[in-house]
Structure formats: structure tokens, C-alpha cells
PDB file of C-alpha atoms in Angstrom:
ATOM      1  CA  GLN U   1      38.289 -53.073-111.198  1.00 50.00           C
ATOM      2  CA  SER U   2      35.932 -50.107-111.383  1.00 61.00           C
ATOM      3  CA  ALA U   3      35.233 -48.377-114.676  1.00 80.00           C
ATOM      4  CA  LEU U   4      35.531 -45.092-112.761  1.00 91.00           C
ATOM      5  CA  THR U   5      39.045 -44.620-111.435  1.00 94.00           C
ATOM      6  CA  GLN U   6      39.711 -42.652-108.266  1.00 96.00           C
ATOM      7  CA  PRO U   7      42.976 -42.249-106.343  1.00 96.00           C
ATOM      8  CA  ALA U   8      42.991 -44.491-103.284  1.00 96.00           C
ATOM      9  CA  SER U   9      43.828 -41.724-100.834  1.00 96.00           C
ATOM     10  CA  VAL U  10      44.598 -38.041-100.527  1.00 96.00           C
ATOM     11  CA  SER U  11      45.532 -35.886 -97.579  1.00 95.00           C
ATOM     12  CA  GLY U  12      45.417 -32.224 -96.728  1.00 95.00           C
ATOM     13  CA  SER U  13      45.730 -29.797 -93.872  1.00 96.00           C
ATOM     14  CA  PRO U  14      42.907 -27.839 -92.246  1.00 97.00           C
ATOM     15  CA  GLY U  15      42.050 -24.760 -94.286  1.00 97.00           C
ATOM     16  CA  GLN U  16      43.551 -26.088 -97.508  1.00 96.00           C
ATOM     17  CA  SER U  17      41.671 -26.853-100.712  1.00 97.00           C
ATOM     18  CA  ILE U  18      41.865 -30.312-102.150  1.00 96.00           C
ATOM     19  CA  THR U  19      40.642 -31.845-105.398  1.00 96.00           C
ATOM     20  CA  PHE U  20      39.682 -35.460-106.088  1.00 91.00           C
ATOM     21  CA  SER U  21      39.594 -36.912-109.573  1.00 95.00           C
ATOM     22  CA  CYS U  22      37.280 -39.505-111.100  1.00 95.00           C
ATOM     23  CA  THR U  23      38.231 -40.749-114.552  1.00 93.00           C
ATOM     24  CA  ALA U  24      35.905 -42.788-116.754  1.00 89.00           C
ATOM     25  CA  ALA U  25      37.259 -45.645-118.816  1.00 83.00           C
ATOM     26  CA  SER U  26      34.768 -45.094-121.600  1.00 76.00           C
ATOM     27  CA  SER U  27      33.788 -41.997-123.503  1.00 72.00           C
ATOM     28  CA  ASP U  28      30.042 -42.475-123.054  1.00 66.00           C
ATOM     29  CA  VAL U  29      30.326 -41.451-119.418  1.00 67.00           C
ATOM     30  CA  GLY U  30      32.075 -38.275-120.468  1.00 73.00           C
ATOM     31  CA  GLY U  31      29.112 -37.455-122.679  1.00 78.00           C
ATOM     32  CA  TYR U  32      26.712 -37.385-119.743  1.00 82.00           C
ATOM     33  CA  ASN U  33      26.362 -34.672-117.133  1.00 89.00           C
ATOM     34  CA  TYR U  34      25.231 -37.271-114.617  1.00 93.00           C
ATOM     35  CA  VAL U  35      28.228 -37.436-112.284  1.00 94.00           C
ATOM     36  CA  SER U  36      27.432 -37.480-108.586  1.00 97.00           C
ATOM     37  CA  TRP U  37      29.610 -37.606-105.487  1.00 98.00           C
ATOM     38  CA  TYR U  38      28.973 -39.258-102.131  1.00 98.00           C
ATOM     39  CA  GLN U  39      30.641 -38.813 -98.760  1.00 98.00           C
ATOM     40  CA  GLN U  40      30.851 -41.819 -96.454  1.00 98.00           C
ATOM     41  CA  HIS U  41      32.086 -41.619 -92.897  1.00 97.00           C
ATOM     42  CA  PRO U  42      33.237 -44.898 -91.298  1.00 96.00           C
ATOM     43  CA  GLY U  43      30.303 -47.074 -90.317  1.00 95.00           C
ATOM     44  CA  LYS U  44      27.783 -44.721 -91.917  1.00 97.00           C
ATOM     45  CA  ALA U  45      25.698 -44.734 -95.067  1.00 97.00           C
ATOM     46  CA  PRO U  46      26.841 -42.696 -98.067  1.00 98.00           C
ATOM     47  CA  LYS U  47      25.537 -39.131 -98.320  1.00 98.00           C
ATOM     48  CA  LEU U  48      24.935 -37.249-101.562  1.00 98.00           C
ATOM     49  CA  ILE U  49      27.067 -34.097-101.783  1.00 98.00           C
ATOM     50  CA  ILE U  50      27.138 -33.270-105.515  1.00 98.00           C
ATOM     51  CA  TYR U  51      24.792 -34.258-108.341  1.00 97.00           C
ATOM     52  CA  ASP U  52      24.681 -33.576-112.075  1.00 95.00           C
ATOM     53  CA  VAL U  53      28.408 -32.737-112.064  1.00 95.00           C
ATOM     54  CA  ASN U  54      28.217 -29.449-110.137  1.00 96.00           C
ATOM     55  CA  SER U  55      24.917 -29.104-108.265  1.00 97.00           C
ATOM     56  CA  ARG U  56      24.743 -29.196-104.469  1.00 98.00           C
ATOM     57  CA  PRO U  57      21.768 -30.587-102.548  1.00 97.00           C
ATOM     58  CA  SER U  58      20.141 -28.352-100.007  1.00 96.00           C
ATOM     59  CA  GLY U  59      22.061 -28.443 -96.745  1.00 95.00           C
ATOM     60  CA  VAL U  60      25.442 -29.370 -98.218  1.00 97.00           C
ATOM     61  CA  SER U  61      28.186 -26.871 -97.513  1.00 97.00           C
ATOM     62  CA  ASN U  62      29.249 -24.592-100.356  1.00 97.00           C
ATOM     63  CA  ARG U  63      32.816 -25.679 -99.595  1.00 98.00           C
ATOM     64  CA  PHE U  64      32.026 -28.659-101.839  1.00 98.00           C
ATOM     65  CA  SER U  65      32.050 -28.119-105.586  1.00 98.00           C
ATOM     66  CA  GLY U  66      32.176 -30.299-108.683  1.00 97.00           C
ATOM     67  CA  SER U  67      33.322 -30.028-112.276  1.00 96.00           C
ATOM     68  CA  LYS U  68      33.992 -32.169-115.338  1.00 93.00           C
ATOM     69  CA  SER U  69      36.351 -32.041-118.269  1.00 92.00           C
ATOM     70  CA  GLY U  70      36.062 -34.715-120.903  1.00 88.00           C
ATOM     71  CA  ASN U  71      36.060 -38.106-119.200  1.00 89.00           C
ATOM     72  CA  THR U  72      37.349 -36.778-115.851  1.00 93.00           C
ATOM     73  CA  ALA U  73      35.143 -35.391-113.108  1.00 94.00           C
ATOM     74  CA  SER U  74      36.515 -33.576-110.078  1.00 96.00           C
ATOM     75  CA  LEU U  75      35.354 -32.813-106.555  1.00 97.00           C
ATOM     76  CA  THR U  76      36.928 -29.879-104.751  1.00 98.00           C
ATOM     77  CA  ILE U  77      36.688 -29.246-101.042  1.00 98.00           C
ATOM     78  CA  SER U  78      37.785 -25.805 -99.961  1.00 97.00           C
ATOM     79  CA  GLY U  79      38.664 -24.783 -96.413  1.00 97.00           C
ATOM     80  CA  LEU U  80      39.289 -28.360 -95.286  1.00 97.00           C
ATOM     81  CA  GLN U  81      37.885 -29.247 -91.891  1.00 97.00           C
ATOM     82  CA  ALA U  82      38.477 -32.246 -89.649  1.00 97.00           C
ATOM     83  CA  GLU U  83      34.879 -33.359 -90.222  1.00 97.00           C
ATOM     84  CA  ASP U  84      35.616 -33.740 -93.936  1.00 98.00           C
ATOM     85  CA  GLU U  85      37.755 -36.788 -93.170  1.00 98.00           C
ATOM     86  CA  ALA U  86      35.804 -39.564 -94.917  1.00 98.00           C
ATOM     87  CA  GLU U  87      35.725 -41.672 -98.052  1.00 98.00           C
ATOM     88  CA  TYR U  88      34.417 -40.083-101.245  1.00 98.00           C
ATOM     89  CA  PHE U  89      32.842 -41.991-104.118  1.00 98.00           C
ATOM     90  CA  CYS U  90      32.009 -40.738-107.581  1.00 96.00           C
ATOM     91  CA  SER U  91      29.208 -42.222-109.642  1.00 96.00           C
ATOM     92  CA  SER U  92      27.916 -41.873-113.180  1.00 94.00           C
ATOM     93  CA  HIS U  93      25.209 -43.147-115.436  1.00 92.00           C
ATOM     94  CA  THR U  94      26.446 -45.249-118.333  1.00 87.00           C
ATOM     95  CA  SER U  95      24.772 -46.515-121.474  1.00 83.00           C
ATOM     96  CA  ALA U  96      26.184 -49.971-120.730  1.00 81.00           C
ATOM     97  CA  SER U  97      23.798 -52.551-119.289  1.00 82.00           C
ATOM     98  CA  THR U  98      25.040 -51.904-115.791  1.00 86.00           C
ATOM     99  CA  LEU U  99      23.432 -48.415-115.963  1.00 90.00           C
ATOM    100  CA  VAL U 100      25.319 -47.053-112.942  1.00 93.00           C
ATOM    101  CA  LEU U 101      29.039 -47.010-112.170  1.00 93.00           C
ATOM    102  CA  PHE U 102      30.762 -46.155-108.918  1.00 95.00           C
ATOM    103  CA  GLY U 103      34.398 -45.304-108.458  1.00 94.00           C
ATOM    104  CA  GLY U 104      36.538 -47.282-106.047  1.00 95.00           C
ATOM    105  CA  GLY U 105      36.535 -44.417-103.553  1.00 97.00           C
ATOM    106  CA  THR U 106      39.130 -41.980-102.233  1.00 97.00           C
ATOM    107  CA  ILE U 107      39.941 -41.810 -98.536  1.00 97.00           C
ATOM    108  CA  LEU U 108      40.559 -38.250 -97.394  1.00 97.00           C
ATOM    109  CA  SER U 109      42.797 -37.688 -94.407  1.00 97.00           C
ATOM    110  CA  VAL U 110      42.865 -34.261 -92.791  1.00 95.00           C
ATOM    111  CA  LEU U 111      46.251 -34.002 -91.087  1.00 91.00           C
TER     112      LEU U 111
ATOM    113  CA  GLU V   1      11.366 -36.190 -93.242  1.00 95.00           C
ATOM    114  CA  VAL V   2      12.255 -38.536 -96.070  1.00 97.00           C
ATOM    115  CA  GLN V   3      13.584 -41.805 -94.675  1.00 97.00           C
ATOM    116  CA  LEU V   4      14.586 -45.242 -95.852  1.00 98.00           C
ATOM    117  CA  VAL V   5      14.735 -47.663 -92.935  1.00 98.00           C
ATOM    118  CA  GLN V   6      16.261 -51.071 -93.529  1.00 98.00           C
ATOM    119  CA  SER V   7      15.829 -54.350 -91.697  1.00 98.00           C
ATOM    120  CA  GLY V   8      18.414 -55.558 -89.206  1.00 98.00           C
ATOM    121  CA  ALA V   9      21.621 -57.512 -89.590  1.00 98.00           C
ATOM    122  CA  GLU V  10      21.425 -61.135 -90.688  1.00 98.00           C
ATOM    123  CA  VAL V  11      23.691 -64.135 -90.177  1.00 98.00           C
ATOM    124  CA  LYS V  12      23.070 -67.009 -92.549  1.00 98.00           C
ATOM    125  CA  LYS V  13      24.687 -70.216 -93.780  1.00 98.00           C
ATOM    126  CA  PRO V  14      25.693 -70.866 -97.404  1.00 98.00           C
ATOM    127  CA  GLY V  15      22.763 -72.174 -99.402  1.00 98.00           C
ATOM    128  CA  GLU V  16      20.129 -70.503 -97.235  1.00 98.00           C
ATOM    129  CA  SER V  17      17.634 -67.998 -98.551  1.00 98.00           C
ATOM    130  CA  LEU V  18      17.194 -64.438 -97.306  1.00 98.00           C
ATOM    131  CA  ARG V  19      15.028 -61.389 -97.856  1.00 98.00           C
ATOM    132  CA  ILE V  20      15.970 -57.966 -96.500  1.00 98.00           C
ATOM    133  CA  SER V  21      13.706 -54.947 -96.554  1.00 98.00           C
ATOM    134  CA  CYS V  22      13.745 -51.182 -97.001  1.00 98.00           C
ATOM    135  CA  LYS V  23      10.762 -49.100 -95.874  1.00 98.00           C
ATOM    136  CA  GLY V  24      10.271 -45.656 -97.360  1.00 98.00           C
ATOM    137  CA  SER V  25       8.454 -42.860 -95.589  1.00 97.00           C
ATOM    138  CA  GLY V  26       7.939 -39.127 -95.887  1.00 97.00           C
ATOM    139  CA  TYR V  27       7.499 -39.097 -99.673  1.00 97.00           C
ATOM    140  CA  SER V  28       5.389 -40.522-102.495  1.00 96.00           C
ATOM    141  CA  PHE V  29       6.787 -44.056-102.720  1.00 97.00           C
ATOM    142  CA  THR V  30       5.753 -44.572-106.357  1.00 95.00           C
ATOM    143  CA  THR V  31       7.470 -41.398-107.589  1.00 95.00           C
ATOM    144  CA  TYR V  32      10.951 -42.816-107.052  1.00 97.00           C
ATOM    145  CA  TRP V  33      12.919 -45.871-108.051  1.00 97.00           C
ATOM    146  CA  ILE V  34      14.432 -47.917-105.223  1.00 98.00           C
ATOM    147  CA  ASN V  35      17.983 -49.013-105.912  1.00 98.00           C
ATOM    148  CA  TRP V  36      20.153 -51.534-104.056  1.00 98.00           C
ATOM    149  CA  VAL V  37      23.903 -51.068-103.628  1.00 98.00           C
ATOM    150  CA  ARG V  38      26.427 -53.552-102.235  1.00 98.00           C
ATOM    151  CA  GLN V  39      29.522 -52.691-100.222  1.00 97.00           C
ATOM    152  CA  MET V  40      31.771 -55.634 -99.456  1.00 97.00           C
ATOM    153  CA  PRO V  41      33.999 -55.347 -96.366  1.00 94.00           C
ATOM    154  CA  GLY V  42      36.583 -52.630 -96.894  1.00 92.00           C
ATOM    155  CA  LYS V  43      35.549 -52.150-100.513  1.00 93.00           C
ATOM    156  CA  GLY V  44      33.702 -49.670-102.698  1.00 94.00           C
ATOM    157  CA  LEU V  45      30.104 -49.359-103.810  1.00 96.00           C
ATOM    158  CA  GLU V  46      28.523 -51.602-106.450  1.00 96.00           C
ATOM    159  CA  TRP V  47      25.158 -50.904-108.063  1.00 97.00           C
ATOM    160  CA  MET V  48      23.021 -54.051-108.016  1.00 97.00           C
ATOM    161  CA  GLY V  49      19.736 -53.003-109.550  1.00 97.00           C
ATOM    162  CA  ARG V  50      16.566 -50.981-109.188  1.00 97.00           C
ATOM    163  CA  ILE V  51      12.805 -51.284-109.204  1.00 97.00           C
ATOM    164  CA  ASP V  52       9.960 -49.001-110.207  1.00 96.00           C
ATOM    165  CA  PRO V  53       7.295 -49.465-107.511  1.00 96.00           C
ATOM    166  CA  VAL V  54       4.531 -48.477-109.949  1.00 95.00           C
ATOM    167  CA  ASP V  55       4.770 -51.590-112.105  1.00 94.00           C
ATOM    168  CA  SER V  56       7.655 -53.554-110.503  1.00 96.00           C
ATOM    169  CA  TYR V  57       9.794 -53.041-113.594  1.00 96.00           C
ATOM    170  CA  THR V  58      13.377 -53.926-112.708  1.00 97.00           C
ATOM    171  CA  ASP V  59      16.854 -53.285-114.039  1.00 96.00           C
ATOM    172  CA  TYR V  60      19.747 -55.427-112.832  1.00 97.00           C
ATOM    173  CA  SER V  61      23.486 -55.102-113.148  1.00 95.00           C
ATOM    174  CA  PRO V  62      24.794 -58.063-115.164  1.00 95.00           C
ATOM    175  CA  SER V  63      26.956 -58.899-112.136  1.00 95.00           C
ATOM    176  CA  PHE V  64      23.887 -59.590-110.002  1.00 97.00           C
ATOM    177  CA  ARG V  65      21.187 -60.650-112.477  1.00 96.00           C
ATOM    178  CA  GLY V  66      19.961 -64.147-111.722  1.00 96.00           C
ATOM    179  CA  HIS V  67      21.442 -64.208-108.216  1.00 97.00           C
ATOM    180  CA  VAL V  68      19.178 -61.665-106.492  1.00 98.00           C
ATOM    181  CA  THR V  69      15.579 -60.543-106.879  1.00 98.00           C
ATOM    182  CA  ILE V  70      14.294 -57.045-106.194  1.00 98.00           C
ATOM    183  CA  SER V  71      10.618 -56.536-105.391  1.00 98.00           C
ATOM    184  CA  THR V  72       8.257 -54.096-103.694  1.00 98.00           C
ATOM    185  CA  ASP V  73       5.007 -54.030-101.748  1.00 97.00           C
ATOM    186  CA  THR V  74       3.538 -50.601-102.377  1.00 97.00           C
ATOM    187  CA  SER V  75       0.786 -51.135 -99.792  1.00 97.00           C
ATOM    188  CA  ILE V  76       3.438 -50.901 -97.076  1.00 97.00           C
ATOM    189  CA  THR V  77       5.922 -48.734 -99.053  1.00 98.00           C
ATOM    190  CA  THR V  78       8.615 -51.368 -98.738  1.00 98.00           C
ATOM    191  CA  ALA V  79      11.206 -52.717-101.144  1.00 98.00           C
ATOM    192  CA  TYR V  80      12.975 -56.039-100.818  1.00 98.00           C
ATOM    193  CA  LEU V  81      16.229 -57.653-101.870  1.00 98.00           C
ATOM    194  CA  GLN V  82      16.121 -61.432-101.928  1.00 98.00           C
ATOM    195  CA  TRP V  83      18.534 -64.324-102.390  1.00 98.00           C
ATOM    196  CA  GLY V  84      17.475 -67.875-103.130  1.00 97.00           C
ATOM    197  CA  SER V  85      20.813 -69.441-102.236  1.00 97.00           C
ATOM    198  CA  LEU V  86      23.423 -67.411-100.398  1.00 98.00           C
ATOM    199  CA  LYS V  87      27.169 -67.734-100.884  1.00 97.00           C
ATOM    200  CA  ALA V  88      29.957 -66.713 -98.556  1.00 97.00           C
ATOM    201  CA  SER V  89      30.863 -64.046-101.114  1.00 97.00           C
ATOM    202  CA  ASP V  90      27.487 -62.371-100.464  1.00 98.00           C
ATOM    203  CA  THR V  91      28.834 -61.193 -97.122  1.00 98.00           C
ATOM    204  CA  ALA V  92      28.520 -57.426 -97.337  1.00 98.00           C
ATOM    205  CA  MET V  93      26.621 -54.331 -96.299  1.00 98.00           C
ATOM    206  CA  TYR V  94      23.606 -53.692 -98.494  1.00 98.00           C
ATOM    207  CA  TYR V  95      22.100 -50.240 -98.905  1.00 98.00           C
ATOM    208  CA  CYS V  96      18.830 -49.166-100.449  1.00 98.00           C
ATOM    209  CA  THR V  97      18.602 -45.704-101.910  1.00 98.00           C
ATOM    210  CA  ARG V  98      16.072 -43.565-103.730  1.00 98.00           C
ATOM    211  CA  GLN V  99      16.266 -42.307-107.319  1.00 97.00           C
ATOM    212  CA  GLU V 100      13.796 -39.757-108.677  1.00 95.00           C
ATOM    213  CA  LYS V 101      11.738 -40.397-111.784  1.00 94.00           C
ATOM    214  CA  VAL V 102      11.325 -37.543-114.248  1.00 91.00           C
ATOM    215  CA  GLY V 103       8.185 -37.462-116.384  1.00 83.00           C
ATOM    216  CA  LEU V 104       7.090 -40.705-117.958  1.00 78.00           C
ATOM    217  CA  THR V 105      10.451 -42.212-118.836  1.00 81.00           C
ATOM    218  CA  GLY V 106      13.210 -40.021-117.429  1.00 86.00           C
ATOM    219  CA  THR V 107      15.392 -40.566-114.372  1.00 90.00           C
ATOM    220  CA  ARG V 108      17.654 -38.514-112.162  1.00 94.00           C
ATOM    221  CA  TRP V 109      21.017 -40.231-112.018  1.00 95.00           C
ATOM    222  CA  TRP V 110      21.812 -39.609-108.379  1.00 97.00           C
ATOM    223  CA  PHE V 111      20.791 -41.290-105.146  1.00 98.00           C
ATOM    224  CA  ASP V 112      19.363 -39.628-102.072  1.00 97.00           C
ATOM    225  CA  PRO V 113      18.791 -40.498 -99.299  1.00 98.00           C
ATOM    226  CA  TRP V 114      20.285 -43.830 -98.396  1.00 98.00           C
ATOM    227  CA  GLY V 115      19.059 -46.361 -95.875  1.00 98.00           C
ATOM    228  CA  GLN V 116      21.240 -47.104 -92.888  1.00 98.00           C
ATOM    229  CA  GLY V 117      22.401 -50.390 -94.413  1.00 98.00           C
ATOM    230  CA  THR V 118      21.823 -54.057 -93.653  1.00 98.00           C
ATOM    231  CA  LEU V 119      24.843 -56.196 -92.849  1.00 98.00           C
ATOM    232  CA  VAL V 120      24.558 -59.702 -94.251  1.00 98.00           C
ATOM    233  CA  THR V 121      27.046 -62.299 -93.029  1.00 98.00           C
ATOM    234  CA  VAL V 122      27.156 -65.681 -94.732  1.00 98.00           C
ATOM    235  CA  SER V 123      29.294 -68.230 -92.970  1.00 97.00           C
ATOM    236  CA  SER V 124      29.226 -71.923 -92.294  1.00 96.00           C
TER     237      SER V 124
END
């Protein structure tokens, strides 16, 4: 069981906006602004889409945005497109000895 | 172009040893940590550990410490993940990924890019 909890799946229609949640079990994660999000298409390696809660790497669409409130981080995708269908993982630094936590992942279906 | 290129898929028997590799190119190899991440079939991502290529300092997740060894050869800008005795439960995809160092002791807590993955299958 991951210390970062994500819903197993979400779905949306093309053009909609959708938000994923990522909730930390411990408060130390909430104290860091080190949440990142990764997109993984089937059979492919993960790709960084958000870092430090709300920063986007060069080349990532501005339809992706991130935020955090307390121990819960969120990823929002606006203007859903078919190509957004993938699994999304959140990650955070933790002061625990494991140093890095990943969420269990959320599968996005674009209907 | 920054790239991490991993070695090919492996099929091994329980108890055998294995070393997989991850070659970095297009950047200063010693300026970034190399991390290893496991993804078991149909499951999520698990951070295994990381290495600083400058001095081979390593951090391991408690879940993997003692079962795997992470190393580097800076002369060929390559990192390795090694098992001394594989188990069937080691069957998974393994990814290497880069993590930027900041100053003397700081770290960026995000990973980019990722290697293409190495599938390890352990079966009798």
C-alpha cells in the first residue's frame, strides 16, 4: 500500500477538464513543495509533466497544471484529448528513509 | 539530446545473479544522481535507490537495501543495478532516471528523463 493515495481510475470526455488527487499519509510530505507528476502510456517509460507542485518542464502542454493544499496534491488536465489517455503517477520527497514515494497511479480514460 | 539507454531484456532463473545497465549521454554525468525505479507487472512505481556518480554514495529504500546493489562507471557514463541472487518476485520492469544535484548537498526531487526500461523475468 502506497503512502501516496491516488484514485485507481478516472474518466472524462474530450474537451473536459479533469482533476486527479494525490493524498499523503503523513504530514511531512505536505510540508514539502516537492510533488511531481508523471504520465505513462502503455508500454512506455514514465514522462515528467509537473515538478515542484506546479512547474511544467519545457515542452509539456500548458493544459497540464498542478497544485497542493495541505497533504493533498492535484493534477488538472484541461481540454482533454484522446492522447491524454494514460496512467498518471504522483511522487514526493519524504523525510522517511525511503526518501521518495510514488502513488499507486490513476488510469485516465478519455471516452 | 539527453538520453538514458538501458540494456536489453533478461530472462533468468531463481538464484542467478544479474547486472543491468543504464548509459547516460548528452549531459554531464556527474552532475546528476541516477535513480532506479521498479514497476512490477500491472503495478505502480517503486523507488529503489540512487547513486551519486562523483563518489558512488548511495541511498537505498529499506525495501531494497541488501537485495540489490547500485554502482556506476563514470569512465563510460554508465550506472548499474545488480542482484546477487534473484527471486521470482524480482520479475519486473526496471527504469533508471536522472535527478539533478543542486549545489554541494541539495537535490531536485523530480526525475527526468527516464530510460526505456529493462524487463527482468525470473522463472524456473
